[in-house]
mmCIF file of C-alpha atoms and ligand atoms in Angstrom:
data_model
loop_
_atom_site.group_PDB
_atom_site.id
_atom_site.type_symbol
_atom_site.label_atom_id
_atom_site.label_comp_id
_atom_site.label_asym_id
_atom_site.label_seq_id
_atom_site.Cartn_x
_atom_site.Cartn_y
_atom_site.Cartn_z
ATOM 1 C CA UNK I 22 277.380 135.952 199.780
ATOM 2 C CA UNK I 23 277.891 135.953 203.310
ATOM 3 C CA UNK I 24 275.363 132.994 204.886
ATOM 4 C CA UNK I 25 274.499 133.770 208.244
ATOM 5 C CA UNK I 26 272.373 130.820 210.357
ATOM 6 C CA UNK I 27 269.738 131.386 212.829
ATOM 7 C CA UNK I 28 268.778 128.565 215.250
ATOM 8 C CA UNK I 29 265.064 127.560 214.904
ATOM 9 C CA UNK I 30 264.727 127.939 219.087
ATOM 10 C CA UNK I 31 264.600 130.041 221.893
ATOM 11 C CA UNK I 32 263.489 133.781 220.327
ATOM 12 C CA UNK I 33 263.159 132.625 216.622
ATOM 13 C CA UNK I 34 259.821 132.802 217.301
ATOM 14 C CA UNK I 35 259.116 136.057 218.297
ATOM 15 C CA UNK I 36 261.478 138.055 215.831
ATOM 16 C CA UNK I 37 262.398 135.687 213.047
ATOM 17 C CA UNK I 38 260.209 138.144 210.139
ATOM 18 C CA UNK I 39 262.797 141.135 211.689
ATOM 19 C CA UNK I 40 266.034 138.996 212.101
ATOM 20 C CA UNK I 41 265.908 137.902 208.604
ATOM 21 C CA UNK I 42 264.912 141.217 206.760
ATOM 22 C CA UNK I 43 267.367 143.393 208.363
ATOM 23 C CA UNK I 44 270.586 140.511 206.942
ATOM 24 C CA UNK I 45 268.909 140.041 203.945
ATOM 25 C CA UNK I 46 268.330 143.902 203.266
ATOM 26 C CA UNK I 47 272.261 144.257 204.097
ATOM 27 C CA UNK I 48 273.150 141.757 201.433
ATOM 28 C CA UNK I 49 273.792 138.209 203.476
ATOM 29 C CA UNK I 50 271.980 134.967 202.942
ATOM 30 C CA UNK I 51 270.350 133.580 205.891
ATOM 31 C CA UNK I 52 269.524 129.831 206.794
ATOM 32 C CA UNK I 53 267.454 128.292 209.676
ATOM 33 C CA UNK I 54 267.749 125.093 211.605
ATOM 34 C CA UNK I 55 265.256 122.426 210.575
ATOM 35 C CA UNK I 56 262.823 121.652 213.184
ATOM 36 C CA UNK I 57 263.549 119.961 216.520
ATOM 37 C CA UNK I 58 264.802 116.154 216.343
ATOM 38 C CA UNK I 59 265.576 114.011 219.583
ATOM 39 C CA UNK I 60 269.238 114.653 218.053
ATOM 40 C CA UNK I 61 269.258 117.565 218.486
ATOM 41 C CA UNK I 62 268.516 117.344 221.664
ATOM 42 C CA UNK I 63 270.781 114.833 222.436
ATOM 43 C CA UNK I 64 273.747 116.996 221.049
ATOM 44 C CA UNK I 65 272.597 120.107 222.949
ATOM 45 C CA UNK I 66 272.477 118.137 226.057
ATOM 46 C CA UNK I 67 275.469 117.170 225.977
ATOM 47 C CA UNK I 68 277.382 120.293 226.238
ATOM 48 C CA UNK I 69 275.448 121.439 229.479
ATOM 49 C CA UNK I 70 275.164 120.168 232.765
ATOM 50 C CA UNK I 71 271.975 118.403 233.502
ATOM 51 C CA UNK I 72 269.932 121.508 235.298
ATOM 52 C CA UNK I 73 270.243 123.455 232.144
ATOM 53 C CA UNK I 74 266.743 123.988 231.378
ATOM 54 C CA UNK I 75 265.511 122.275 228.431
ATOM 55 C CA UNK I 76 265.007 125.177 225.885
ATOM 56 C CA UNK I 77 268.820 126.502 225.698
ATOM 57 C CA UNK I 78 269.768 122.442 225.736
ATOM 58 C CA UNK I 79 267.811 122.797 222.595
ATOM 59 C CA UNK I 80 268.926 125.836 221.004
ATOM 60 C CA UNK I 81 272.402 124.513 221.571
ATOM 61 C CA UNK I 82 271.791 121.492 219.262
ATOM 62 C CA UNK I 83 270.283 123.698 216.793
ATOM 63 C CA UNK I 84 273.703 125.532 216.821
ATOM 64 C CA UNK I 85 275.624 122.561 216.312
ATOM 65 C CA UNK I 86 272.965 121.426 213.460
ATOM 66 C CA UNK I 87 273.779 124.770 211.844
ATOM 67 C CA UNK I 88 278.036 124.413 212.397
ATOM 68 C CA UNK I 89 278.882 123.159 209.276
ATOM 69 C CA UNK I 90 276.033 124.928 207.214
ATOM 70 C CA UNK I 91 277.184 128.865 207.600
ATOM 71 C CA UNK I 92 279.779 131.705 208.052
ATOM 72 C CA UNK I 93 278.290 133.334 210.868
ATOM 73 C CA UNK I 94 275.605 132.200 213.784
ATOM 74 C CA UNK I 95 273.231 135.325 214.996
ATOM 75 C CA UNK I 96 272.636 135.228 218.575
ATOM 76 C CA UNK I 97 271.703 138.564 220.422
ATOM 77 C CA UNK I 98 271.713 138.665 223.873
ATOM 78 C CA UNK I 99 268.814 140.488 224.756
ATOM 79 C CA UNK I 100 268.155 142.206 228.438
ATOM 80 C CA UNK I 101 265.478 144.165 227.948
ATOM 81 C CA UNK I 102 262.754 144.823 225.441
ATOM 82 C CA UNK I 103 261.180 147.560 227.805
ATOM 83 C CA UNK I 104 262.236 149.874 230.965
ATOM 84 C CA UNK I 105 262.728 148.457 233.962
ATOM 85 C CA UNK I 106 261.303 144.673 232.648
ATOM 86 C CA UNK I 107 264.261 142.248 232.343
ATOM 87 C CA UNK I 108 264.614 138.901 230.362
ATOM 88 C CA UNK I 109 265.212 135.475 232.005
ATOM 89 C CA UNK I 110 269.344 135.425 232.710
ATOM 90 C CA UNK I 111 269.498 132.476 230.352
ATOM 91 C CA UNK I 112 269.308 134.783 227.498
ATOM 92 C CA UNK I 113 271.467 137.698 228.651
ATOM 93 C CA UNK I 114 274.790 134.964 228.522
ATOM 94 C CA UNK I 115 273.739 133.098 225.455
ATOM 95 C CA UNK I 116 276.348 134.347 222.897
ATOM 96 C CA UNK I 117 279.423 133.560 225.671
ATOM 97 C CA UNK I 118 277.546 130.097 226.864
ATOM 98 C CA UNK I 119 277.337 129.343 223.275
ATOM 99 C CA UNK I 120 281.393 130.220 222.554
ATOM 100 C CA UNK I 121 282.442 128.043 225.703
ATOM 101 C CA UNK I 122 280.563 125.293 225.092
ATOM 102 C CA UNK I 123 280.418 124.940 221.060
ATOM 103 C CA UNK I 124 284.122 126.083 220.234
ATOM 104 C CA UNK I 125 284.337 124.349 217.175
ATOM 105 C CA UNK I 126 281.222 127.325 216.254
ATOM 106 C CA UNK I 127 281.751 129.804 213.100
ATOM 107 C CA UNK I 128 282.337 133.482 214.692
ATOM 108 C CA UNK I 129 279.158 134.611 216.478
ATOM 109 C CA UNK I 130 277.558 137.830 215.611
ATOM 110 C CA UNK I 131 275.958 139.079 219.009
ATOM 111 C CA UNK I 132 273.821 141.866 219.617
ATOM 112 C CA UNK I 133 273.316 143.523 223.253
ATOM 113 C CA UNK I 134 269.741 144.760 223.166
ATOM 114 C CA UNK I 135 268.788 146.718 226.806
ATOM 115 C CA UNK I 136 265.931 148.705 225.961
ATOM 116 C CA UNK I 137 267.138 149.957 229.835
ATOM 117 C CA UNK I 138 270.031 152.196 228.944
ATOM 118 C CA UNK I 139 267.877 154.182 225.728
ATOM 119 C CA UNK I 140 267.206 154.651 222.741
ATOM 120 C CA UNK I 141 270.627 155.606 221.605
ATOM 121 C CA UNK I 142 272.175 152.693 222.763
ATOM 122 C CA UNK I 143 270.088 150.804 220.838
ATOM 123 C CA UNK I 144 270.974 152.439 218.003
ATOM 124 C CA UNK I 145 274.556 152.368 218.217
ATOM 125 C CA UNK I 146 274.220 148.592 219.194
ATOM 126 C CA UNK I 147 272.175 148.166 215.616
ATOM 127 C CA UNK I 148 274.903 149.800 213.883
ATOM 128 C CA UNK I 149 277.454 147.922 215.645
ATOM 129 C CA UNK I 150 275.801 144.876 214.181
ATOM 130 C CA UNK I 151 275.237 146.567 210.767
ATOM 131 C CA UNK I 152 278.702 147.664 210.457
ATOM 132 C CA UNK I 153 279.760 144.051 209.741
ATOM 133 C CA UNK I 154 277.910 144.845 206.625
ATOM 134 C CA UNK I 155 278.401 148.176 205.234
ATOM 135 C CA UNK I 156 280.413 151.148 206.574
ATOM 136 C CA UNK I 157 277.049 153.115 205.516
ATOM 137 C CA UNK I 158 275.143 154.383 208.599
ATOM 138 C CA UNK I 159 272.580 154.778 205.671
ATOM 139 C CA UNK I 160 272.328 151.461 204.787
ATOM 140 C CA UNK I 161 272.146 150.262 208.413
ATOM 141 C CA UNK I 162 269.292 152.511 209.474
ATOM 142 C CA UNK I 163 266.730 151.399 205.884
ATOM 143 C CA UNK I 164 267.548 147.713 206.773
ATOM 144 C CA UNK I 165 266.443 148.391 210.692
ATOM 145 C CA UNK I 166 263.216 150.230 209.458
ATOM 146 C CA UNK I 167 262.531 147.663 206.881
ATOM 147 C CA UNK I 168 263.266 144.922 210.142
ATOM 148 C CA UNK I 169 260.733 146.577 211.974
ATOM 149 C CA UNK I 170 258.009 147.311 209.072
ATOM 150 C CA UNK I 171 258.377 143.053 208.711
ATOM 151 C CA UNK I 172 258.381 142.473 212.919
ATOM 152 C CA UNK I 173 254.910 144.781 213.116
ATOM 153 C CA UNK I 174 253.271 142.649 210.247
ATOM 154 C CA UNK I 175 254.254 139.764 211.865
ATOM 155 C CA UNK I 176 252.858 140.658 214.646
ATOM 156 C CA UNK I 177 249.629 141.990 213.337
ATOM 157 C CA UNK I 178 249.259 138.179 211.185
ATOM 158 C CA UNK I 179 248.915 136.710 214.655
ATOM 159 C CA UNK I 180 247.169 139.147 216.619
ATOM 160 C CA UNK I 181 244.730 140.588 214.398
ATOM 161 C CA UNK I 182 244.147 137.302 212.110
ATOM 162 C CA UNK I 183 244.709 134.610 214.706
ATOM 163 C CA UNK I 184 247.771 132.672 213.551
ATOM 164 C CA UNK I 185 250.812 131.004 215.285
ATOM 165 C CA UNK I 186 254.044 132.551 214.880
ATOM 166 C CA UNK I 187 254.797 129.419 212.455
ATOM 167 C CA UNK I 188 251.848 129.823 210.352
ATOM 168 C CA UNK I 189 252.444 133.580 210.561
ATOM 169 C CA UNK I 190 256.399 132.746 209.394
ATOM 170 C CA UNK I 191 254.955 130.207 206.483
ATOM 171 C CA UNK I 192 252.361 133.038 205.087
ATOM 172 C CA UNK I 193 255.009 135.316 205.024
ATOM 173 C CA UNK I 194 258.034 133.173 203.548
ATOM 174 C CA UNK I 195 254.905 132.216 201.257
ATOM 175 C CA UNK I 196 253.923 135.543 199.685
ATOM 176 C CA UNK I 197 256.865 137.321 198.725
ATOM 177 C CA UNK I 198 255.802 141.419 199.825
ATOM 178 C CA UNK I 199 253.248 141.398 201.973
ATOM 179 C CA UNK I 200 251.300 139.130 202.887
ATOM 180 C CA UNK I 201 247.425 138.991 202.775
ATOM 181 C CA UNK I 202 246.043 138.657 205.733
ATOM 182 C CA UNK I 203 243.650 135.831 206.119
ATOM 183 C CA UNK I 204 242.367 133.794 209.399
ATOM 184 C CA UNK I 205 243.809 130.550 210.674
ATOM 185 C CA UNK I 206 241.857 127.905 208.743
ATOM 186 C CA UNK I 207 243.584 126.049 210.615
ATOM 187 C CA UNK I 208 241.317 126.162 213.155
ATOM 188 C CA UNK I 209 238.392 123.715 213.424
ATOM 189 C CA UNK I 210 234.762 125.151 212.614
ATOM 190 C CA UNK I 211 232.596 123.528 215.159
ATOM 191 C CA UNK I 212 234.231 123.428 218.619
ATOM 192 C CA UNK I 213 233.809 121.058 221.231
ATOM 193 C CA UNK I 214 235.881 123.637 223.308
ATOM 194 C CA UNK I 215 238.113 126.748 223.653
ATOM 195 C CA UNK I 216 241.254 125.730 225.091
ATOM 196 C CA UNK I 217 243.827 128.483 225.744
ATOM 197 C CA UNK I 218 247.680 127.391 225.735
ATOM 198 C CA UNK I 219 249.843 129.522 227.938
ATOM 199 C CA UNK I 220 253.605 129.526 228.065
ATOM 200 C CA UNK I 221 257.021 130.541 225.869
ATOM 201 C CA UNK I 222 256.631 130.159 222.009
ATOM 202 C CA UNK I 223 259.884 127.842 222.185
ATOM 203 C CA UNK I 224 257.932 125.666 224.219
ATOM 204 C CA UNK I 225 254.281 125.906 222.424
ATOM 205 C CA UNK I 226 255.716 125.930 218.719
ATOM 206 C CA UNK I 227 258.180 123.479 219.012
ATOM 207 C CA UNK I 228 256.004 120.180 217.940
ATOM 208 C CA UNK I 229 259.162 117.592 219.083
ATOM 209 C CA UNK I 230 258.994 119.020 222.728
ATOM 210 C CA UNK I 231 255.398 119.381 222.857
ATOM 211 C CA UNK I 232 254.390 116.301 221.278
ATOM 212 C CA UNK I 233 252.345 117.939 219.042
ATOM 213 C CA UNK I 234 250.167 119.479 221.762
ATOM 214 C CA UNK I 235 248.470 122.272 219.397
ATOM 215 C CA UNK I 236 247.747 119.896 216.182
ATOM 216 C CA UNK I 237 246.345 116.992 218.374
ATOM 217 C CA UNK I 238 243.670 119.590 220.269
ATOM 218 C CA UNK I 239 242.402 121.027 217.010
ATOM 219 C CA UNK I 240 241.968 117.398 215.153
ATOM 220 C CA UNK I 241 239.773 116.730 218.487
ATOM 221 C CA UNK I 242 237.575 120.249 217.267
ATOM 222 C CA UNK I 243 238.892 122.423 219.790
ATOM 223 C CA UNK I 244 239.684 125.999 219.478
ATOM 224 C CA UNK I 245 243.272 126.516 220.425
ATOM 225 C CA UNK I 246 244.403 130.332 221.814
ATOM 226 C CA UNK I 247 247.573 131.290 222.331
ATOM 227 C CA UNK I 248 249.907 134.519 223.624
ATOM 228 C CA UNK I 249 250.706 135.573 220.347
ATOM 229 C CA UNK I 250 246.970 136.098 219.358
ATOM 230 C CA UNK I 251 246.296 138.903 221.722
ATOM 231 C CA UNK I 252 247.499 142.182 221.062
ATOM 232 C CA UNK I 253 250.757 143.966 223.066
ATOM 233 C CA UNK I 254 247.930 146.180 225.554
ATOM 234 C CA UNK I 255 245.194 143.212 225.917
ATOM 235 C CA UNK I 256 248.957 140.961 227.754
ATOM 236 C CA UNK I 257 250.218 144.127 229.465
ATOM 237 C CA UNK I 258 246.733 145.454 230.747
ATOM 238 C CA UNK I 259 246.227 141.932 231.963
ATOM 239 C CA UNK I 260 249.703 141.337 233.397
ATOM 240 C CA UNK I 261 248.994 144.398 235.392
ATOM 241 C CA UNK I 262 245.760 143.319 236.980
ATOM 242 C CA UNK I 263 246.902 139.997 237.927
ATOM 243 C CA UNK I 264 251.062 141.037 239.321
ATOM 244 C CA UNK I 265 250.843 145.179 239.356
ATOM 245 C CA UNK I 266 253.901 145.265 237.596
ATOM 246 C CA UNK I 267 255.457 142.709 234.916
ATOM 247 C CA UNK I 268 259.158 141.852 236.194
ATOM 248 C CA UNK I 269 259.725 139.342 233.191
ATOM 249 C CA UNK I 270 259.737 140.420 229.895
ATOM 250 C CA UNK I 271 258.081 137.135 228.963
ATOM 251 C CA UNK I 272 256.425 136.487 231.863
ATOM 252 C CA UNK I 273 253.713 138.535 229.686
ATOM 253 C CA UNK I 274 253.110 135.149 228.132
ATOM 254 C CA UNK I 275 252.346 133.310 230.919
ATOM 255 C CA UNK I 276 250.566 135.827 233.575
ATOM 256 C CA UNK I 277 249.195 138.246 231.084
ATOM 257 C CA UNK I 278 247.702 135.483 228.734
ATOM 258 C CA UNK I 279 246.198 133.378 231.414
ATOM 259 C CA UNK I 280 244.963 135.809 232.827
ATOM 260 C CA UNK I 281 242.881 137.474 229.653
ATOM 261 C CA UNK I 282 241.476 133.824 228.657
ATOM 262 C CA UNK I 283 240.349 133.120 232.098
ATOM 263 C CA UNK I 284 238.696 136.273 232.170
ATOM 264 C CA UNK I 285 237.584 135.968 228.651
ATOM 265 C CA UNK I 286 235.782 132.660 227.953
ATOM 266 C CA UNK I 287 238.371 129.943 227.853
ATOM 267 C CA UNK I 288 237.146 126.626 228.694
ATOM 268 C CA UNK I 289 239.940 125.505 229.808
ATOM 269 C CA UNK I 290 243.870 126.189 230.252
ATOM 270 C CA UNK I 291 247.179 123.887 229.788
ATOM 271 C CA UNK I 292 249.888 125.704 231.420
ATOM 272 C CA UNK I 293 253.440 124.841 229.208
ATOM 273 C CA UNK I 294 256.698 124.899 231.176
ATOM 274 C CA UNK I 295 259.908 123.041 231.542
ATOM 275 C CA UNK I 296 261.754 121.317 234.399
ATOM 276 C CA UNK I 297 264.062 123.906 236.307
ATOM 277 C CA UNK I 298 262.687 127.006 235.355
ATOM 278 C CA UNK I 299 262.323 129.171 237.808
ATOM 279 C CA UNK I 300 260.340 132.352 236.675
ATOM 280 C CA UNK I 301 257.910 130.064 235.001
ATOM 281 C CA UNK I 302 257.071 128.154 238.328
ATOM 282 C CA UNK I 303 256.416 131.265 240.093
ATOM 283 C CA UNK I 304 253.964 132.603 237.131
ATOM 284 C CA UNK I 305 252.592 129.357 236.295
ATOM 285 C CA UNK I 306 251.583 128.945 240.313
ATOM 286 C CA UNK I 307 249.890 132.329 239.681
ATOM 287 C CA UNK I 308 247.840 131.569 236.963
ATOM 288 C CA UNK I 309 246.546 127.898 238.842
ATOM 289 C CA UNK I 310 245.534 130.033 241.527
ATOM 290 C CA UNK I 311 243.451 132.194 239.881
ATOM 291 C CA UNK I 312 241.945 129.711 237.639
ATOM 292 C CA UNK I 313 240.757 127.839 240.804
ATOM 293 C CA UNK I 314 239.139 130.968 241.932
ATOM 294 C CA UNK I 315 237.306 131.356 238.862
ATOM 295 C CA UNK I 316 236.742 127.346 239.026
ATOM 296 C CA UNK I 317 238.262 126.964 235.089
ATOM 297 C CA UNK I 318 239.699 123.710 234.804
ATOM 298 C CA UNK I 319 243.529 124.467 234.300
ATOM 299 C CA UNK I 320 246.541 121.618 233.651
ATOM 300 C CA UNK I 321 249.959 122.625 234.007
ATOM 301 C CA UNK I 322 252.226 120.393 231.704
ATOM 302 C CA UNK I 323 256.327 120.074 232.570
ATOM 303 C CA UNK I 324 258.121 119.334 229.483
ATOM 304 C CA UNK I 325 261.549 117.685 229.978
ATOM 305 C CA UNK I 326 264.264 115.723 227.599
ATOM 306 C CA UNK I 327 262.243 112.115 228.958
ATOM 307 C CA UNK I 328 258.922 113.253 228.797
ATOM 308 C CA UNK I 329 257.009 110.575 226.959
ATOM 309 C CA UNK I 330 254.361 111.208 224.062
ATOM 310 C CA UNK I 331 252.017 108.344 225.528
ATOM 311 C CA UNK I 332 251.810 110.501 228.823
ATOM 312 C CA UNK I 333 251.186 113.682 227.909
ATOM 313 C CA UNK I 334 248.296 112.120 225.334
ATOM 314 C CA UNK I 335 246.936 110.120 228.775
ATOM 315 C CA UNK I 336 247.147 113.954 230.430
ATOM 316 C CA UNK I 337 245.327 115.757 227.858
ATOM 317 C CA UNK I 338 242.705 112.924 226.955
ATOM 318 C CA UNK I 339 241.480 113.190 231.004
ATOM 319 C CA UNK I 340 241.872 117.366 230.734
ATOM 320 C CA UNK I 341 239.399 117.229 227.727
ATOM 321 C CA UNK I 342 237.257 114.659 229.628
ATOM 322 C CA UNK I 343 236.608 116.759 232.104
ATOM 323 C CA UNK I 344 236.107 120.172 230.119
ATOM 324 C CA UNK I 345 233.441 118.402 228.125
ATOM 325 C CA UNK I 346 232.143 117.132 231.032
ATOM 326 C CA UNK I 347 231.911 120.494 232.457
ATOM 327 C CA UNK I 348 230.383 121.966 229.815
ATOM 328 C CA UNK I 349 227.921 119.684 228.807
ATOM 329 C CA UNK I 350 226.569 119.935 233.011
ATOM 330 C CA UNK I 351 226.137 123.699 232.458
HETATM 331 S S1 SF4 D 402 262.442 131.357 231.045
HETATM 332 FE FE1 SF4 D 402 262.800 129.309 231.898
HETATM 333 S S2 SF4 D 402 262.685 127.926 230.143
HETATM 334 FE FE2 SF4 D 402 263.012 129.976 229.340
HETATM 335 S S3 SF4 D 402 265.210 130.175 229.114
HETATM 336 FE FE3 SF4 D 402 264.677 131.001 231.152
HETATM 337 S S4 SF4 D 402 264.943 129.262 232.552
HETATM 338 FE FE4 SF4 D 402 264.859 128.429 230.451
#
């Protein structure tokens, strides 16, 4: 059985559920990275130079974590998941970065998803992919609808029953079918405070780069919220008050979240974003603003490859402080 290997990084996060039903409905076998370790890092970073942000540093050590493990390594290059709304450029070259820089790499099965030309592109882009499978157009077109069916529960785990996309991912690898939706218990039952996490699900999932940012607020009894918890028009209507029009794809995540929890009774808001990124500076700067102007204490966090645990506890300790302290002066 052909094994294919998906990196645990960069867009596992929003369409692992589809990535992996569509190969395993045409037959293959498909394997993730394990989660994050400093090596990995350190391998990733050193096929770059040093201003490569720090999320494709990572995805490039889970590649090379994955080398030795499968036949194939999926990485779509994806432009555009909606007209005239474009995806950060990192993502658009990541199949030919990933060739140059890891050529000792099994062959790379690469996708070119631009929502921008049509619908029949896309099509003919799913078959092209497909076709490495089965010569049956048939074939190609159940394992796509079966990709979606699994990408719209996913979805509906986190936005209609509150849960991360790796809680989501563990419910679903968990009950074989469908899974029953439940609510995150993960959550604590008496809050101190609502704390609303906005940035890219490769940053806020990824417990080595974040330090374990979402797991240390709830064991201090705060409710965490997150993109992934609000529905597709609650981001986009909110996007749209705050920018007009969304530009990024994902800047949805950042904008449109902030946005809705400011506006919806978040006590506070931690910003997530990485040295050298460039559309999340410019969003991030947006959301501050407007969190001053609604006085809601906000705390942007830059991750980076040295960013040490002991500070980022120091940060969040004083951010809590002064939430509590907030709230507890009406
Ligand atoms: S949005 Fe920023 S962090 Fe994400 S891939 Fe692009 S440059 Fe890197």
């Amino acid at each position: 059985m052909i094994k294919i290997g998906i990196p645990r990084a960069l867009l596992y996060y929003q369409y692992y559920p589809m990535w992996k039903t569509f190969f395993e409905e045409l037959g293959a076998e498909v394997a993730v990275s394990s989660p994050t370790t400093q090596a990995m890092v350190t391998s990733g970073s050193s096929r770059v130079v040093a201003d490569t942000c720090l999320p494709v540093k990572v995805f490039l050590g889970h590649v090379l974590s994955l080398v030795e493990e499968c036949d194939y390594i999926f990485i779509p290059a994806i432009r555009s998941v909606r007209r005239k709304t474009y995806n950060c450029s990192k993502f658009l070259g990541l199949p030919d970065m990933t060739k140059a820089v890891i050529p000792e790499s099994p062959p790379i099965l690469d996708i070119d998803i631009n929502i921008d030309k049509g619908r029949r592109d896309l099509y003919q882009a799913i078959y092209k992919l497909g076709r490495r499978f089965t010569w049956s157009p048939r074939k190609v077109r159940q394992a796509s609808m079966a990709a979606w069916q699994a990408h719209l529960h996913y979805h509906e785990l986190m936005s209609s029953y509150g849960l991360t996309p790796p809680q989501a991912i563990e419910r679903i690898l968990s009950t074989p079918g469908r899974a029953e939706p439940e609510t995150n218990s993960h959550q604590p039952t008496s809050t101190q405070a609502t704390i609303a996490l906005i940035g890219h699900p490769y940053l806020l999932y990824d417990e080595h780069l974040n330090h374990r940012l979402i797991q240390r607020l709830e064991q201090a009894h705060n409710r965490v919220l997150t993109p992934e918890m609000l529905t597709s028009e609650e981001l986009e209507s909110a996007t749209v008050r705050l920018t007009d029009t969304a530009y990024w794809t994902y800047g949805e995540e950042v904008v449109g979240a902030g946005e809705h929890y400011l506006q919806n009774g978040a006590d506070g808001v931690i910003g997530i974003m990485t040295f050298g990124c460039g559309p999340d500076s410019l969003m991030m700067d947006m959301v501050r603003r407007r969190a001053t102007m609604l006085r809601t204490p906000f705390m942007s966090l830059t991750l980076e490859e040295h960013t040490a645990e002991g500070g980022v506890i120091t940060r969040l300790e004083a951010f809590l402080d002064m939430i509590y302290r907030k709230k507890r002066s009406g």
